[in-house]
Tab-separated table of C-alpha atoms in Angstrom:
chain	number	residue	atom	x	y	z
A	457	UNK	CA	-21.982	-108.436	-55.621
A	458	UNK	CA	-24.377	-105.737	-56.838
A	459	UNK	CA	-23.119	-102.153	-56.906
A	460	UNK	CA	-25.002	-98.879	-57.130
A	461	UNK	CA	-22.981	-95.889	-58.286
A	462	UNK	CA	-23.718	-92.198	-57.749
A	463	UNK	CA	-21.874	-89.595	-59.839
A	464	UNK	CA	-22.234	-86.036	-58.523
A	465	UNK	CA	-20.016	-84.085	-60.915
A	466	UNK	CA	-19.902	-83.434	-64.628
A	467	UNK	CA	-17.158	-84.499	-67.014
A	468	UNK	CA	-13.709	-82.879	-67.305
A	469	UNK	CA	-13.862	-80.270	-64.508
A	470	UNK	CA	-13.602	-82.867	-61.747
A	471	UNK	CA	-12.130	-86.346	-61.821
A	472	UNK	CA	-15.261	-87.880	-60.292
A	473	UNK	CA	-16.749	-89.226	-63.535
A	474	UNK	CA	-13.398	-90.696	-64.600
A	475	UNK	CA	-12.915	-92.443	-61.271
A	476	UNK	CA	-16.478	-93.755	-61.316
A	477	UNK	CA	-15.982	-95.075	-64.854
A	478	UNK	CA	-12.749	-96.870	-63.954
A	479	UNK	CA	-14.383	-98.290	-60.838
A	480	UNK	CA	-17.354	-99.597	-62.819
A	481	UNK	CA	-15.070	-101.136	-65.445
A	482	UNK	CA	-12.973	-102.849	-62.769
A	483	UNK	CA	-16.073	-104.132	-60.956
A	484	UNK	CA	-17.458	-105.595	-64.204
A	485	UNK	CA	-14.084	-107.184	-64.970
A	486	UNK	CA	-14.247	-108.913	-61.602
A	487	UNK	CA	-17.675	-110.331	-62.420
A	488	UNK	CA	-19.702	-107.974	-60.230
A	489	UNK	CA	-23.024	-106.521	-61.298
A	490	UNK	CA	-23.656	-102.788	-61.680
A	491	UNK	CA	-27.263	-102.356	-60.656
A	492	UNK	CA	-27.400	-98.721	-61.759
A	493	UNK	CA	-25.265	-95.629	-62.289
A	494	UNK	CA	-27.159	-92.551	-61.155
A	495	UNK	CA	-26.092	-89.077	-62.277
A	496	UNK	CA	-27.012	-86.196	-59.980
A	497	UNK	CA	-26.074	-82.530	-59.433
A	498	UNK	CA	-23.722	-81.466	-62.265
A	499	UNK	CA	-23.208	-85.183	-62.866
A	500	UNK	CA	-26.143	-84.973	-65.271
A	501	UNK	CA	-23.780	-83.248	-67.721
A	502	UNK	CA	-22.118	-86.613	-68.308
A	503	UNK	CA	-25.150	-87.424	-70.430
A	504	UNK	CA	-24.997	-84.772	-73.143
A	505	UNK	CA	-24.301	-86.162	-76.586
A	506	UNK	CA	-23.162	-82.730	-77.764
A	507	UNK	CA	-19.685	-82.843	-76.207
A	508	UNK	CA	-16.793	-82.704	-78.681
A	509	UNK	CA	-13.558	-83.168	-76.744
A	510	UNK	CA	-10.196	-82.784	-78.555
A	511	UNK	CA	-9.192	-85.896	-80.488
A	512	UNK	CA	-6.267	-86.677	-78.185
A	513	UNK	CA	-8.473	-86.632	-75.090
A	514	UNK	CA	-10.838	-89.267	-73.752
A	515	UNK	CA	-14.479	-88.891	-74.709
A	516	UNK	CA	-16.116	-89.282	-71.312
A	517	UNK	CA	-19.726	-89.265	-72.527
A	518	UNK	CA	-19.092	-91.710	-75.378
A	519	UNK	CA	-17.138	-93.951	-73.039
A	520	UNK	CA	-20.145	-94.245	-70.700
A	521	UNK	CA	-22.469	-94.886	-73.662
A	522	UNK	CA	-20.207	-97.627	-74.992
A	523	UNK	CA	-19.808	-99.282	-71.607
A	524	UNK	CA	-23.585	-99.190	-71.187
A	525	UNK	CA	-24.121	-100.849	-74.581
A	526	UNK	CA	-21.495	-103.471	-73.891
A	527	UNK	CA	-22.746	-104.446	-70.428
A	528	UNK	CA	-26.400	-103.362	-70.587
A	529	UNK	CA	-25.785	-100.800	-67.844
A	530	UNK	CA	-28.639	-98.721	-66.500
A	531	UNK	CA	-27.398	-95.117	-66.675
A	532	UNK	CA	-29.978	-92.849	-65.069
A	533	UNK	CA	-29.947	-89.070	-65.146
A	534	UNK	CA	-31.919	-87.266	-62.419
A	535	UNK	CA	-34.785	-85.425	-64.059
A	536	UNK	CA	-34.918	-82.496	-61.614
A	537	UNK	CA	-31.156	-81.908	-61.819
A	538	UNK	CA	-31.251	-82.375	-65.610
A	539	UNK	CA	-34.049	-79.852	-66.145
A	540	UNK	CA	-32.164	-77.238	-64.139
A	541	UNK	CA	-29.104	-77.761	-66.307
A	542	UNK	CA	-30.645	-78.146	-69.759
A	543	UNK	CA	-30.405	-81.890	-70.290
A	544	UNK	CA	-33.397	-83.273	-72.204
A	545	UNK	CA	-34.515	-86.399	-73.906
A	546	UNK	CA	-37.024	-86.247	-76.781
A	547	UNK	CA	-40.155	-86.513	-74.685
A	548	UNK	CA	-38.941	-84.008	-72.081
A	549	UNK	CA	-38.019	-81.561	-74.838
A	550	UNK	CA	-41.474	-81.896	-76.305
A	551	UNK	CA	-43.202	-81.632	-72.955
A	552	UNK	CA	-41.260	-78.449	-72.107
A	553	UNK	CA	-41.590	-76.905	-75.563
A	554	UNK	CA	-37.858	-77.014	-76.326
A	555	UNK	CA	-36.529	-77.271	-79.861
A	556	UNK	CA	-33.810	-79.843	-79.189
A	557	UNK	CA	-32.847	-82.801	-77.077
A	558	UNK	CA	-29.339	-83.807	-76.106
A	559	UNK	CA	-29.258	-87.114	-74.243
A	560	UNK	CA	-26.521	-89.512	-75.329
A	561	UNK	CA	-27.316	-93.161	-76.166
A	562	UNK	CA	-27.509	-95.466	-73.183
A	563	UNK	CA	-28.676	-92.799	-70.723
A	564	UNK	CA	-32.255	-92.385	-69.574
A	565	UNK	CA	-33.912	-89.613	-67.597
A	566	UNK	CA	-35.849	-90.543	-64.503
A	567	UNK	CA	-36.645	-89.480	-60.964
A	568	UNK	CA	-34.658	-89.414	-57.742
A	569	UNK	CA	-36.530	-92.488	-56.598
A	570	UNK	CA	-34.194	-94.431	-58.885
A	571	UNK	CA	-31.284	-93.432	-56.661
A	572	UNK	CA	-33.046	-94.561	-53.495
A	573	UNK	CA	-34.052	-97.792	-55.205
A	574	UNK	CA	-30.419	-98.385	-56.181
A	575	UNK	CA	-29.473	-97.909	-52.532
A	576	UNK	CA	-32.072	-100.468	-51.510
A	577	UNK	CA	-31.358	-103.036	-54.216
A	578	UNK	CA	-27.567	-102.862	-54.440
A	579	UNK	CA	-25.267	-104.481	-51.889
A	580	UNK	CA	-23.076	-101.363	-51.873
A	581	UNK	CA	-23.623	-97.788	-52.965
A	582	UNK	CA	-20.476	-95.886	-53.894
A	583	UNK	CA	-20.518	-92.100	-54.303
A	584	UNK	CA	-18.161	-90.168	-56.569
A	585	UNK	CA	-18.062	-86.397	-56.363
A	586	UNK	CA	-15.962	-83.277	-56.076
B	695	UNK	CA	-38.082	-105.411	-54.652
B	696	UNK	CA	-35.347	-107.967	-54.052
B	697	UNK	CA	-35.988	-111.017	-51.922
B	698	UNK	CA	-34.227	-109.494	-48.942
B	699	UNK	CA	-36.537	-106.509	-49.106
B	700	UNK	CA	-39.699	-108.343	-50.039
B	701	UNK	CA	-40.421	-108.798	-46.344
B	702	UNK	CA	-40.269	-105.045	-45.870
B	703	UNK	CA	-36.930	-105.019	-44.060
B	704	UNK	CA	-35.808	-101.410	-44.206
B	705	UNK	CA	-32.247	-100.446	-44.923
B	706	UNK	CA	-30.500	-97.818	-42.868
B	707	UNK	CA	-29.895	-94.738	-44.992
B	708	UNK	CA	-27.680	-91.929	-43.747
B	709	UNK	CA	-27.495	-88.571	-45.487
B	710	UNK	CA	-24.242	-86.841	-44.610
B	711	UNK	CA	-24.502	-83.062	-44.914
B	712	UNK	CA	-21.181	-81.261	-44.792
B	713	UNK	CA	-21.801	-78.262	-47.011
B	714	UNK	CA	-23.246	-74.840	-46.320
B	715	UNK	CA	-26.359	-73.727	-48.233
B	716	UNK	CA	-26.471	-71.210	-51.144
B	717	UNK	CA	-22.732	-71.128	-51.983
B	718	UNK	CA	-23.277	-74.437	-53.789
B	719	UNK	CA	-26.388	-76.429	-54.648
B	720	UNK	CA	-25.388	-79.588	-52.750
B	721	UNK	CA	-27.419	-78.841	-49.615
B	722	UNK	CA	-30.626	-78.128	-51.555
B	723	UNK	CA	-30.323	-81.108	-53.884
B	724	UNK	CA	-29.455	-83.336	-50.928
B	725	UNK	CA	-32.667	-82.246	-49.212
B	726	UNK	CA	-34.587	-83.075	-52.402
B	727	UNK	CA	-33.258	-86.636	-52.202
B	728	UNK	CA	-34.307	-86.886	-48.562
B	729	UNK	CA	-37.855	-85.786	-49.423
B	730	UNK	CA	-38.207	-88.218	-52.327
B	731	UNK	CA	-36.500	-90.978	-50.357
B	732	UNK	CA	-38.957	-90.632	-47.495
B	733	UNK	CA	-41.629	-92.321	-49.625
B	734	UNK	CA	-39.572	-95.525	-49.668
B	735	UNK	CA	-40.078	-96.125	-45.940
B	736	UNK	CA	-36.475	-96.853	-45.147
B	737	UNK	CA	-34.750	-96.152	-41.822
B	738	UNK	CA	-33.498	-92.627	-42.526
B	739	UNK	CA	-31.053	-90.490	-40.549
B	740	UNK	CA	-29.474	-87.149	-41.358
B	741	UNK	CA	-26.018	-86.197	-40.120
B	742	UNK	CA	-24.815	-82.612	-40.082
B	743	UNK	CA	-21.046	-82.207	-39.850
B	744	UNK	CA	-18.763	-79.253	-40.450
B	745	UNK	CA	-20.363	-76.489	-42.516
B	746	UNK	CA	-23.422	-78.715	-42.920
B	747	UNK	CA	-24.735	-77.249	-39.643
B	748	UNK	CA	-25.186	-73.919	-41.464
B	749	UNK	CA	-28.068	-75.528	-43.386
B	750	UNK	CA	-30.060	-75.519	-40.151
B	751	UNK	CA	-29.415	-72.040	-38.774
B	752	UNK	CA	-32.295	-69.675	-38.004
B	753	UNK	CA	-32.696	-66.305	-39.658
B	754	UNK	CA	-31.842	-67.226	-43.237
B	755	UNK	CA	-33.224	-64.520	-45.531
B	756	UNK	CA	-32.549	-65.077	-49.220
B	757	UNK	CA	-34.813	-62.372	-50.692
B	758	UNK	CA	-31.916	-60.313	-52.039
B	759	UNK	CA	-30.258	-63.393	-53.542
B	760	UNK	CA	-33.421	-64.229	-55.457
B	761	UNK	CA	-33.046	-67.867	-54.495
B	762	UNK	CA	-35.415	-69.987	-52.463
B	763	UNK	CA	-34.857	-70.130	-48.716
B	764	UNK	CA	-35.162	-73.842	-48.108
B	765	UNK	CA	-34.400	-73.843	-44.395
B	766	UNK	CA	-38.131	-74.093	-43.452
B	767	UNK	CA	-38.230	-77.417	-45.300
B	768	UNK	CA	-36.156	-79.017	-42.536
B	769	UNK	CA	-39.071	-78.311	-40.211
B	770	UNK	CA	-41.367	-80.247	-42.562
B	771	UNK	CA	-39.213	-83.378	-42.428
B	772	UNK	CA	-41.152	-84.560	-39.405
B	773	UNK	CA	-44.266	-84.863	-41.604
B	774	UNK	CA	-42.278	-87.273	-43.776
B	775	UNK	CA	-41.321	-89.356	-40.714
B	776	UNK	CA	-37.734	-88.186	-40.999
B	777	UNK	CA	-36.984	-87.439	-37.367
B	778	UNK	CA	-33.422	-88.581	-36.752
B	779	UNK	CA	-31.318	-85.473	-37.241
B	780	UNK	CA	-27.866	-85.673	-35.692
B	781	UNK	CA	-25.600	-82.666	-35.363
B	782	UNK	CA	-21.982	-82.981	-34.353
B	783	UNK	CA	-21.269	-80.995	-31.205
B	784	UNK	CA	-17.806	-79.831	-32.298
B	785	UNK	CA	-19.179	-78.433	-35.557
B	786	UNK	CA	-21.622	-76.213	-33.651
B	787	UNK	CA	-19.013	-75.089	-31.135
B	788	UNK	CA	-16.418	-74.270	-33.768
B	789	UNK	CA	-18.973	-71.998	-35.449
B	790	UNK	CA	-20.136	-70.270	-32.287
B	791	UNK	CA	-23.546	-71.924	-32.561
B	792	UNK	CA	-25.751	-73.815	-30.161
B	793	UNK	CA	-28.855	-75.951	-30.517
B	794	UNK	CA	-31.081	-72.899	-29.949
B	795	UNK	CA	-29.709	-71.339	-33.157
B	796	UNK	CA	-31.195	-74.147	-35.273
B	797	UNK	CA	-34.582	-74.236	-37.014
B	798	UNK	CA	-35.415	-77.795	-35.961
B	799	UNK	CA	-35.010	-79.994	-32.913
B	800	UNK	CA	-31.897	-82.114	-33.384
B	801	UNK	CA	-29.836	-84.525	-31.369
B	802	UNK	CA	-26.442	-83.016	-30.653
B	803	UNK	CA	-23.880	-85.801	-30.460
B	804	UNK	CA	-20.157	-86.166	-29.824
B	805	UNK	CA	-17.817	-87.055	-32.678
B	806	UNK	CA	-17.447	-90.509	-31.172
B	807	UNK	CA	-21.212	-91.064	-31.094
B	808	UNK	CA	-21.491	-89.733	-34.650
B	809	UNK	CA	-18.831	-92.224	-35.766
B	810	UNK	CA	-20.891	-95.033	-34.210
B	811	UNK	CA	-24.027	-93.820	-35.981
B	812	UNK	CA	-22.176	-93.798	-39.302
B	813	UNK	CA	-20.746	-97.255	-38.723
B	814	UNK	CA	-24.206	-98.786	-38.339
B	815	UNK	CA	-25.508	-97.647	-41.753
B	816	UNK	CA	-26.217	-99.672	-44.890
B	817	UNK	CA	-26.224	-96.795	-47.376
B	818	UNK	CA	-24.404	-93.506	-46.906
B	819	UNK	CA	-25.305	-90.703	-49.278
B	820	UNK	CA	-22.952	-87.748	-49.388
B	821	UNK	CA	-23.130	-84.927	-51.876
C	1480	UNK	CA	-16.434	-99.207	-43.046
C	1481	UNK	CA	-14.466	-97.910	-45.995
C	1482	UNK	CA	-13.840	-94.172	-46.184
C	1483	UNK	CA	-12.679	-92.445	-49.346
C	1484	UNK	CA	-10.927	-89.074	-49.385
C	1485	UNK	CA	-10.378	-87.222	-52.653
C	1486	UNK	CA	-9.031	-83.841	-51.505
C	1487	UNK	CA	-5.479	-82.652	-50.965
C	1488	UNK	CA	-4.805	-82.424	-47.211
C	1489	UNK	CA	-2.854	-79.212	-47.780
C	1490	UNK	CA	-5.842	-77.345	-49.157
C	1491	UNK	CA	-8.780	-78.890	-47.372
C	1492	UNK	CA	-9.701	-80.369	-43.981
C	1493	UNK	CA	-11.509	-83.405	-45.425
C	1494	UNK	CA	-8.785	-85.881	-44.457
C	1495	UNK	CA	-8.777	-84.562	-40.885
C	1496	UNK	CA	-12.556	-84.836	-40.727
C	1497	UNK	CA	-12.430	-88.353	-42.115
C	1498	UNK	CA	-9.818	-89.443	-39.567
C	1499	UNK	CA	-11.891	-87.898	-36.780
C	1500	UNK	CA	-14.853	-90.126	-37.675
C	1501	UNK	CA	-13.025	-93.245	-38.888
C	1502	UNK	CA	-13.287	-95.835	-36.173
C	1503	UNK	CA	-10.540	-98.291	-35.210
C	1504	UNK	CA	-10.265	-101.062	-37.764
C	1505	UNK	CA	-11.832	-99.159	-40.619
C	1506	UNK	CA	-10.113	-98.473	-43.924
C	1507	UNK	CA	-9.319	-95.172	-45.605
C	1508	UNK	CA	-8.704	-95.072	-49.343
C	1509	UNK	CA	-7.014	-91.965	-50.743
C	1510	UNK	CA	-8.103	-91.209	-54.306
C	1511	UNK	CA	-7.735	-88.345	-56.797
C	1512	UNK	CA	-6.051	-85.350	-55.039
C	1513	UNK	CA	-6.405	-87.239	-51.759
C	1514	UNK	CA	-3.299	-89.274	-52.622
C	1515	UNK	CA	-1.029	-86.342	-51.752
C	1516	UNK	CA	-1.641	-87.317	-48.117
C	1517	UNK	CA	0.294	-90.536	-48.746
C	1518	UNK	CA	3.636	-88.768	-49.221
C	1519	UNK	CA	6.564	-88.997	-46.796
C	1520	UNK	CA	8.023	-85.958	-45.031
C	1521	UNK	CA	5.125	-83.575	-45.460
C	1522	UNK	CA	3.265	-81.300	-43.069
C	1523	UNK	CA	0.614	-84.008	-42.619
C	1524	UNK	CA	2.704	-87.192	-42.720
C	1525	UNK	CA	2.950	-87.370	-38.913
C	1526	UNK	CA	-0.838	-87.258	-38.685
C	1527	UNK	CA	-1.168	-89.976	-41.298
C	1528	UNK	CA	1.410	-92.146	-39.516
C	1529	UNK	CA	-0.494	-91.697	-36.263
C	1530	UNK	CA	-3.727	-92.705	-38.012
C	1531	UNK	CA	-2.058	-95.845	-39.365
C	1532	UNK	CA	-1.984	-97.185	-35.802
C	1533	UNK	CA	-5.742	-97.568	-35.778
C	1534	UNK	CA	-6.937	-97.629	-39.417
C	1535	UNK	CA	-5.659	-99.143	-42.657
C	1536	UNK	CA	-4.725	-96.566	-45.255
C	1537	UNK	CA	-4.641	-97.243	-48.975
C	1538	UNK	CA	-3.870	-95.009	-51.937
C	1539	UNK	CA	-5.159	-95.490	-55.470
C	1540	UNK	CA	-2.091	-96.309	-57.563
C	1541	UNK	CA	-3.261	-94.785	-60.852
C	1542	UNK	CA	-3.807	-91.476	-59.031
C	1543	UNK	CA	-0.443	-91.756	-57.257
C	1544	UNK	CA	1.325	-92.391	-60.551
C	1545	UNK	CA	-0.521	-89.660	-62.441
C	1546	UNK	CA	0.766	-87.178	-59.864
C	1547	UNK	CA	4.366	-88.418	-59.937
C	1548	UNK	CA	4.147	-89.589	-56.334
C	1549	UNK	CA	5.150	-93.236	-56.795
C	1550	UNK	CA	8.547	-92.833	-55.109
C	1551	UNK	CA	7.283	-90.730	-52.228
C	1552	UNK	CA	4.645	-92.973	-50.680
C	1553	UNK	CA	5.275	-93.531	-46.968
C	1554	UNK	CA	5.691	-96.976	-45.425
C	1555	UNK	CA	2.419	-98.412	-44.211
C	1556	UNK	CA	0.242	-96.908	-46.937
C	1557	UNK	CA	-0.735	-99.668	-49.344
C	1558	UNK	CA	-1.252	-99.057	-53.035
C	1559	UNK	CA	-4.246	-100.548	-54.836
C	1560	UNK	CA	-5.451	-100.377	-58.432
C	1561	UNK	CA	-9.130	-99.952	-59.429
C	1562	UNK	CA	-9.675	-103.681	-58.919
C	1563	UNK	CA	-8.277	-103.286	-55.410
C	1564	UNK	CA	-10.688	-100.372	-54.858
C	1565	UNK	CA	-13.547	-102.707	-55.839
C	1566	UNK	CA	-12.258	-105.379	-53.444
C	1567	UNK	CA	-12.114	-102.861	-50.584
C	1568	UNK	CA	-15.742	-101.898	-51.227
C	1569	UNK	CA	-16.732	-105.567	-51.197
C	1570	UNK	CA	-14.824	-106.219	-47.957
C	1571	UNK	CA	-16.496	-103.408	-46.007
C	1572	UNK	CA	-20.160	-103.126	-45.036
C	1573	UNK	CA	-20.574	-99.570	-46.349
C	1574	UNK	CA	-18.667	-96.766	-48.026
C	1575	UNK	CA	-18.500	-93.186	-46.792
C	1576	UNK	CA	-17.215	-90.836	-49.487
C	1577	UNK	CA	-15.858	-87.691	-47.860
C	1578	UNK	CA	-16.604	-85.282	-50.687
């Protein structure tokens, strides 16, 4: 079965990103397909490569990046939510005249239409939030 | 488009709104999804439960907050062919509100009817 | 339909709202702080027991264990792991997350 995943909260403050990650891992282990993971609201903060959690804690951002590399996951960060919260890829940084970008590997920035499309294309859409 | 959707069969999308505006961004960013989603020509409904009904109340004036009053946008939904707005009766009553306090025409439904509406959906988006 | 609840029932009315809209035969999965609703002998356990007559109630085991609740789960509430969560999503036509 094809799953779409929506993550509405950032890392660490709420458990939402952790639960979504464990769900995605379990779905992949069972042979299901993850059509897309869409990050919205503060969920866009899961995509910053500048997080440095303590060494004895999980690295939520890196964990998503690694899972994406391993399974060719499509991790999409909402552009409108990302711009509000200071998440940029190289081209967005350039377009907005910012001196840095901060998107972690495996994530891409795109529009809200990607969420709707995931709802249309996936057999199930599962929402994780606060 | 997948094969199932190649024939233009729309999915039933329900947006569940349970949060008041301004205190958090969920209501505004939910509305942004509805507006973008309208272009996909799916079968869209909006449900307002609990504090979600506060999104629709008349008289919102956000000048002093220096944030955008987005309540007029609900009136524009009709132009996007988003016309199925369901409000749970108990949520209005509990808040001392009635249909005439809302900025848009809605269908006020019982909890039981709302549960039926939810049950018939393909995709439920809650924020 | 599968409903998920992630809030403590002692701090938040989300579980009550969920049970109000969960139709007979649907499933409710308690996750994150929602698992506190699965405990025996609490202020909400009667309500949960009553709900069990018409809906199936599950609790996510990793969340139950993380909160030290493994020996307090009431009869009738079934524990599932993340794989079981995935199976529940597959088995039901849609998922309503009560955030």
